[in-house]
Short mmCIF file of C-alpha atoms and ligand atoms in Angstrom, two decimals:
data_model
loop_
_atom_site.label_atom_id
_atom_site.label_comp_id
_atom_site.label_asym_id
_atom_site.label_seq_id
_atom_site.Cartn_x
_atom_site.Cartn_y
_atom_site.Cartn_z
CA UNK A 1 -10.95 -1.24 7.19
CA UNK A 2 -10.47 1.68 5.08
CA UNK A 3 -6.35 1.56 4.35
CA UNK A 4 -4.97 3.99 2.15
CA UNK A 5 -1.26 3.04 -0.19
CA UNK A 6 0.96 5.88 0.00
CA UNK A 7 4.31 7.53 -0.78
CA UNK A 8 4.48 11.10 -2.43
CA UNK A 9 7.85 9.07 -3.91
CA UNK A 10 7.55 7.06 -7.38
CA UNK A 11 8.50 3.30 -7.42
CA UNK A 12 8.16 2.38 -4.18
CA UNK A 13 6.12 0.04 -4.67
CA UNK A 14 2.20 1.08 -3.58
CA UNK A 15 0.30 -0.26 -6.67
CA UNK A 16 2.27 -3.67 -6.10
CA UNK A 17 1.77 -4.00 -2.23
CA UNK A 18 -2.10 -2.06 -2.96
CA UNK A 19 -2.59 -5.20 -5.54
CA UNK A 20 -1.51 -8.10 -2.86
CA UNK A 21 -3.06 -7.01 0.47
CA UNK A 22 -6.56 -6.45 -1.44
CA UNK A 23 -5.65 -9.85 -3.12
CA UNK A 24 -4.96 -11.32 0.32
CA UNK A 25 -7.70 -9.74 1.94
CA UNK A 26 -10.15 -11.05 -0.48
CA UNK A 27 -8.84 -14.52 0.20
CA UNK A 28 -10.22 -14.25 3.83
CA UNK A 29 -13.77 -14.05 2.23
CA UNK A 30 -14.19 -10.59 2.95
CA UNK A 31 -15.45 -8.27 0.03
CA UNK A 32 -12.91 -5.85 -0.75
CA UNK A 33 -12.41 -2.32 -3.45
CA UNK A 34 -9.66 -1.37 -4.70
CA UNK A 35 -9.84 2.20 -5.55
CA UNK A 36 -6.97 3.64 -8.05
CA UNK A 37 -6.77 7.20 -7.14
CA UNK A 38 -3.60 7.44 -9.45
CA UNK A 39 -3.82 9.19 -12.56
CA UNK A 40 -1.49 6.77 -14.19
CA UNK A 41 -4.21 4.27 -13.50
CA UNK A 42 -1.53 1.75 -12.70
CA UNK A 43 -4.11 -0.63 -10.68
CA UNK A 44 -6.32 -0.24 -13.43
CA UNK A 45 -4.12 -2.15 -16.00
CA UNK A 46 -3.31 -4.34 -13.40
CA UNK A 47 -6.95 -5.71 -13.50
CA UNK A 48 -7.20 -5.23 -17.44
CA UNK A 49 -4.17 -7.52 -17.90
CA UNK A 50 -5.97 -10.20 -15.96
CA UNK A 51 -7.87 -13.10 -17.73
CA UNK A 52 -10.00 -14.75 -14.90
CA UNK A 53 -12.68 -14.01 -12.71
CA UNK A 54 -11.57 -10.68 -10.36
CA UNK A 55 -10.48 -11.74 -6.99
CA UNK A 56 -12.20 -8.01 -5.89
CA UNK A 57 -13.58 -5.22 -7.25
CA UNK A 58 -10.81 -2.30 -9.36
CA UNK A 59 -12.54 1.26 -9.86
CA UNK A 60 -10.51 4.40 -10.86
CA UNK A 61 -11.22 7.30 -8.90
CA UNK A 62 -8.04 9.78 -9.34
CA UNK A 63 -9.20 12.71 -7.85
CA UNK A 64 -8.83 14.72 -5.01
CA UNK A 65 -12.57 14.48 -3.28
CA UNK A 66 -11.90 10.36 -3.03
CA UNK A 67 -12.25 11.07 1.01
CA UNK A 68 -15.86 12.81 -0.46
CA UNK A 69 -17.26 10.06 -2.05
CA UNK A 70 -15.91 7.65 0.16
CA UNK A 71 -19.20 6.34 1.45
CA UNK A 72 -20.60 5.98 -1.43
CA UNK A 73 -18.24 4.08 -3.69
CA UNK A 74 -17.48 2.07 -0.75
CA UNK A 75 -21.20 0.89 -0.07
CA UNK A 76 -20.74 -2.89 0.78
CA UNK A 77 -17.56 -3.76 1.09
CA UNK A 78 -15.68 -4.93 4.71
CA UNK A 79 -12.69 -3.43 3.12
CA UNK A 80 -11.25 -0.83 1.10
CA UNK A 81 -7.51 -0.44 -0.31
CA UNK A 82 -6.61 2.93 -2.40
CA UNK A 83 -4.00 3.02 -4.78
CA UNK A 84 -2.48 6.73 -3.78
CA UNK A 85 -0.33 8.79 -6.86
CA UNK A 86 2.94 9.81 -6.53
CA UNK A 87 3.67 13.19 -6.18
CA UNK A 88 0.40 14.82 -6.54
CA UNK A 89 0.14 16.49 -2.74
CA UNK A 90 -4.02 17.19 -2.91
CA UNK A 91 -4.40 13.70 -4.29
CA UNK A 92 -2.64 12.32 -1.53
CA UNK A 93 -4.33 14.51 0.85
CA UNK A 94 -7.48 13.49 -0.28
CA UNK A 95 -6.43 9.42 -0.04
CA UNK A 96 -4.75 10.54 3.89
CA UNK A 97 -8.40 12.05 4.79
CA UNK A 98 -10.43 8.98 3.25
CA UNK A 99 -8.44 6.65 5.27
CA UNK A 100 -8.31 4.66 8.56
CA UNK A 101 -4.93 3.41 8.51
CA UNK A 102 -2.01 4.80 5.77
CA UNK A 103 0.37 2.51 4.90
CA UNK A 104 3.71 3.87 3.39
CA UNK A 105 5.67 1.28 1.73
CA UNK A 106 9.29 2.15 1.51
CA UNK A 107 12.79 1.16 -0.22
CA UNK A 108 15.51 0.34 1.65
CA UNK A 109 17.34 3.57 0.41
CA UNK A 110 18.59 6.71 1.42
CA UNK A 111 16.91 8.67 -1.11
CA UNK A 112 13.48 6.80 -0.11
CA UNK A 113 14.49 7.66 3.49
CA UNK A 114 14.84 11.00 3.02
CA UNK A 115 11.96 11.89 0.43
CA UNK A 116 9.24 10.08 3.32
CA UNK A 117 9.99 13.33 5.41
CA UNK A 118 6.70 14.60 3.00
CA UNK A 119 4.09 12.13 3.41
CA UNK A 120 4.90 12.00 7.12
CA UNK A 121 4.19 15.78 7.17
CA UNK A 122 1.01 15.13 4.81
CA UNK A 123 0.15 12.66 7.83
CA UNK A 124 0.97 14.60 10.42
CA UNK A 125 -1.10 17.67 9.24
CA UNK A 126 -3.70 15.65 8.77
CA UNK A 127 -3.82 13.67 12.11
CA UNK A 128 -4.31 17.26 13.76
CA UNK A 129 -8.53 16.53 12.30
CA UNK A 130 -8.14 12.81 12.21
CA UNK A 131 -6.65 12.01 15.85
CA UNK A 132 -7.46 8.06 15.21
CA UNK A 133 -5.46 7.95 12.08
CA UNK A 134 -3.22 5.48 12.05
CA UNK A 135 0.03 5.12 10.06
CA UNK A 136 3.09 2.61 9.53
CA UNK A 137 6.34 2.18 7.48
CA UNK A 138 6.21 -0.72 5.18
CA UNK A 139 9.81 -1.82 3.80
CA UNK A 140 9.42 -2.89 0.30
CA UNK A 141 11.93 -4.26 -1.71
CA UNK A 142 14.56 -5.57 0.91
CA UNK A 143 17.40 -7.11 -0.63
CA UNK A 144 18.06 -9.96 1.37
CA UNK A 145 21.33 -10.16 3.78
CA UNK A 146 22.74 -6.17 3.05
CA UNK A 147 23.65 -3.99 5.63
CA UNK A 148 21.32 -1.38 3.97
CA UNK A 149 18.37 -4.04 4.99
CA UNK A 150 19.16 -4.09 8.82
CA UNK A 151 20.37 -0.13 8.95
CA UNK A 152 16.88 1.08 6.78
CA UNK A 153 14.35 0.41 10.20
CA UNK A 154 17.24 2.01 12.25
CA UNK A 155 16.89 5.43 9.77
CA UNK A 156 12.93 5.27 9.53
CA UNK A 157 13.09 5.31 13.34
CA UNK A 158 14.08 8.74 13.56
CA UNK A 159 10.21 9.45 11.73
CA UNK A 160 7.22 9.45 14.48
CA UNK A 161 5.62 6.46 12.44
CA UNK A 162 5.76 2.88 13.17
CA UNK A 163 7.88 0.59 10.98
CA UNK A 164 6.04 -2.86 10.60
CA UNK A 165 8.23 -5.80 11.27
CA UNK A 166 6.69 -7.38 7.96
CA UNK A 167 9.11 -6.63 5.07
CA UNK A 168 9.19 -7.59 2.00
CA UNK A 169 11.96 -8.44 -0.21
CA UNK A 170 12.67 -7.97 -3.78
CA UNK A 171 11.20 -10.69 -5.78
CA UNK A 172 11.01 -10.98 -9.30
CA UNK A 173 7.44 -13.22 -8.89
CA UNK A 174 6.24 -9.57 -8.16
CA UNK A 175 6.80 -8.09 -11.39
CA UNK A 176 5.59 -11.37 -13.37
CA UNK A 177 2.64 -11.60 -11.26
CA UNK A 178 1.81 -8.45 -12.19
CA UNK A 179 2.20 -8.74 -15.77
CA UNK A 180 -0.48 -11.19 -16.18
CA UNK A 181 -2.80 -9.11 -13.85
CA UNK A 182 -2.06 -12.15 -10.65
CA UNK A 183 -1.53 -11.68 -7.27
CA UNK A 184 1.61 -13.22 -5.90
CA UNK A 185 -0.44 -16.33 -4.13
CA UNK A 186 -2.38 -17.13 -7.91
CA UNK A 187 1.49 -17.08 -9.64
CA UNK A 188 3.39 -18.79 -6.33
CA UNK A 189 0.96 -19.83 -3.84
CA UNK A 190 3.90 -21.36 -1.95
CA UNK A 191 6.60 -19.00 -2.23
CA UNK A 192 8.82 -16.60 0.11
CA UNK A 193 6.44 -13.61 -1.36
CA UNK A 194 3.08 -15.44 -0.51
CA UNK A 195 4.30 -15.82 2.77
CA UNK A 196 5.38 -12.17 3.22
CA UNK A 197 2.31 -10.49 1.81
CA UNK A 198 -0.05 -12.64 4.51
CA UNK A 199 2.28 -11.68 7.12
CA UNK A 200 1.54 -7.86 6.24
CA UNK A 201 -1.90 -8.05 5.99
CA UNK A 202 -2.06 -10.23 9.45
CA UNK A 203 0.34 -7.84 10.80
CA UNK A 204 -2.30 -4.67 9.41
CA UNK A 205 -4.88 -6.67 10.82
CA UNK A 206 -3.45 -6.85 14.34
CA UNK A 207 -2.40 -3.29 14.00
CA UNK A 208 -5.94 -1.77 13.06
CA UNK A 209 -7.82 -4.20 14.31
N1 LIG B 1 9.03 -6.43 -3.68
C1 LIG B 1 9.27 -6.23 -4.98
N2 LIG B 1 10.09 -7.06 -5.67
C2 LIG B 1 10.34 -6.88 -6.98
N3 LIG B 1 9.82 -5.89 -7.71
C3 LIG B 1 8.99 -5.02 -7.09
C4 LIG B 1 8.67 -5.14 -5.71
N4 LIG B 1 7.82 -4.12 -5.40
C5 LIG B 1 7.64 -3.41 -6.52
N5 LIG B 1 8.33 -3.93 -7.54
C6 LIG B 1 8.44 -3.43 -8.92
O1 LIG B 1 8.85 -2.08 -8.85
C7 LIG B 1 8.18 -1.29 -9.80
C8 LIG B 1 7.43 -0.17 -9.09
O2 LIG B 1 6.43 -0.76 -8.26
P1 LIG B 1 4.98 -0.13 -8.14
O3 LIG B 1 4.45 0.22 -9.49
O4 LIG B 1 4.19 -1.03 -7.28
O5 LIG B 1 5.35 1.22 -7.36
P2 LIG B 1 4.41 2.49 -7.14
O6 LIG B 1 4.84 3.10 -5.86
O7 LIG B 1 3.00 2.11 -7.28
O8 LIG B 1 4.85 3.42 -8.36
P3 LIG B 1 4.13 4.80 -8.79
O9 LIG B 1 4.65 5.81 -7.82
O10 LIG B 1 4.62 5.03 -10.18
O11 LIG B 1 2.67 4.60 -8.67
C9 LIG B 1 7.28 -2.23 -10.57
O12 LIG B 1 7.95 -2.63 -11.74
C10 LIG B 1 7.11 -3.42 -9.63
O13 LIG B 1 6.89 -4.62 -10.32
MG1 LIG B 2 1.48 2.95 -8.44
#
């Protein structure tokens, strides 16, 4: 599966959940790239701040023909996660036209609401030459037990994109995973994030199957 990480909007959390699912996938035995097609090179670090053995394979490929040289960086692998940029629209359009499925992680915010009216259009434009593109809301960073949590599926509804039931709440085990170049399963294996980030990638799995 080729799934593609993205949000025109900063922050919302696409090198973290990028990171996790590859992470998770990997776990399943399956041989999986992650290709950073940010500029900031965000994934990148992640795998430079790590001290083991990789759990998969980190290149850097920030530029727009990624959906170009697709089948060749992605020779031998069962699956493939990019790592999309924020803001940069040819970037992204490039990551939309190398993928199978886009996933679009979002914060459970009205600003983050509003700004994924441009990636849906990216999506939409580019489902016209991709009709078996497939697409889904991710919430990221749901603060447990506030009204914004419950209203923020409610508000993405009103987009013609799925919202996956999987969320994911704000966890600090994220950030410090992260720091030492982990996934959240190598710094918690039995925590509440563990749990949510294989209930995304079944949930992806059952979704694009
Ligand atoms: N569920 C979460 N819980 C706690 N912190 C999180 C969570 N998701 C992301 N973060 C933190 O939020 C910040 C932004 O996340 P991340 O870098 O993954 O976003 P991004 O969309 O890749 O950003 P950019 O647009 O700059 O590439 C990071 O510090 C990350 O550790
Ligand atoms: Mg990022």
């Amino acid at each position: 599966m080729i799934i593609g990480m993205l949000n025109q909007k900063g922050g919302v959390g696409k090198t973290t959940l990028s990171v996790n699912l590859a992470a998770s996938l990997a776990r399943t035995g399956a041989r999986v790239l992650l290709i950073d097609a940010d500029p900031q090179g965000s994934a990148l670090d992640w795998a430079a701040a790590r001290q083991g053995e990789p759990l998969f394979t980190v290149v850097g490929f920030p530029r727009a023909t990624v959906h170009k040289e697709l089948n060749h960086l992605g020779h031998g692998y069962d699956h493939i996660v990019i790592d999309g940029p924020p803001r940069v629209t040819d970037l992204a359009r490039s990551v939309i036209m190398a993928s199978e499925v886009v996933l679009i992680p979002v914060q459970p915010s009205p600003y983050d609401i509003w700004a994924a009216a441009e990636v849906v259009s990216l999506i939409q434009e580019a489902a016209i030459y991709k009709e078996a593109l497939k697409s889904a809301f991710v919430i990221n960073r749901r603060i447990a037990n506030t009204v914004i949590g419950r209203d923020v599926k409610e508000a993405l509804a009103a987009y013609p994109i799925p919202v996956f039931e999987t969320t994911i709440t704000q966890r600090v085990v994220f950030a410090e995973a992260a720091a030492q170049g982990l996934s959240v399963h190598e710094a918690d294996p039995n925590g509440a994030a563990t749990t949510e980030i294989e209930a995304l990638r079944d949930e992806l799995q059952r979704f694009a199957p």
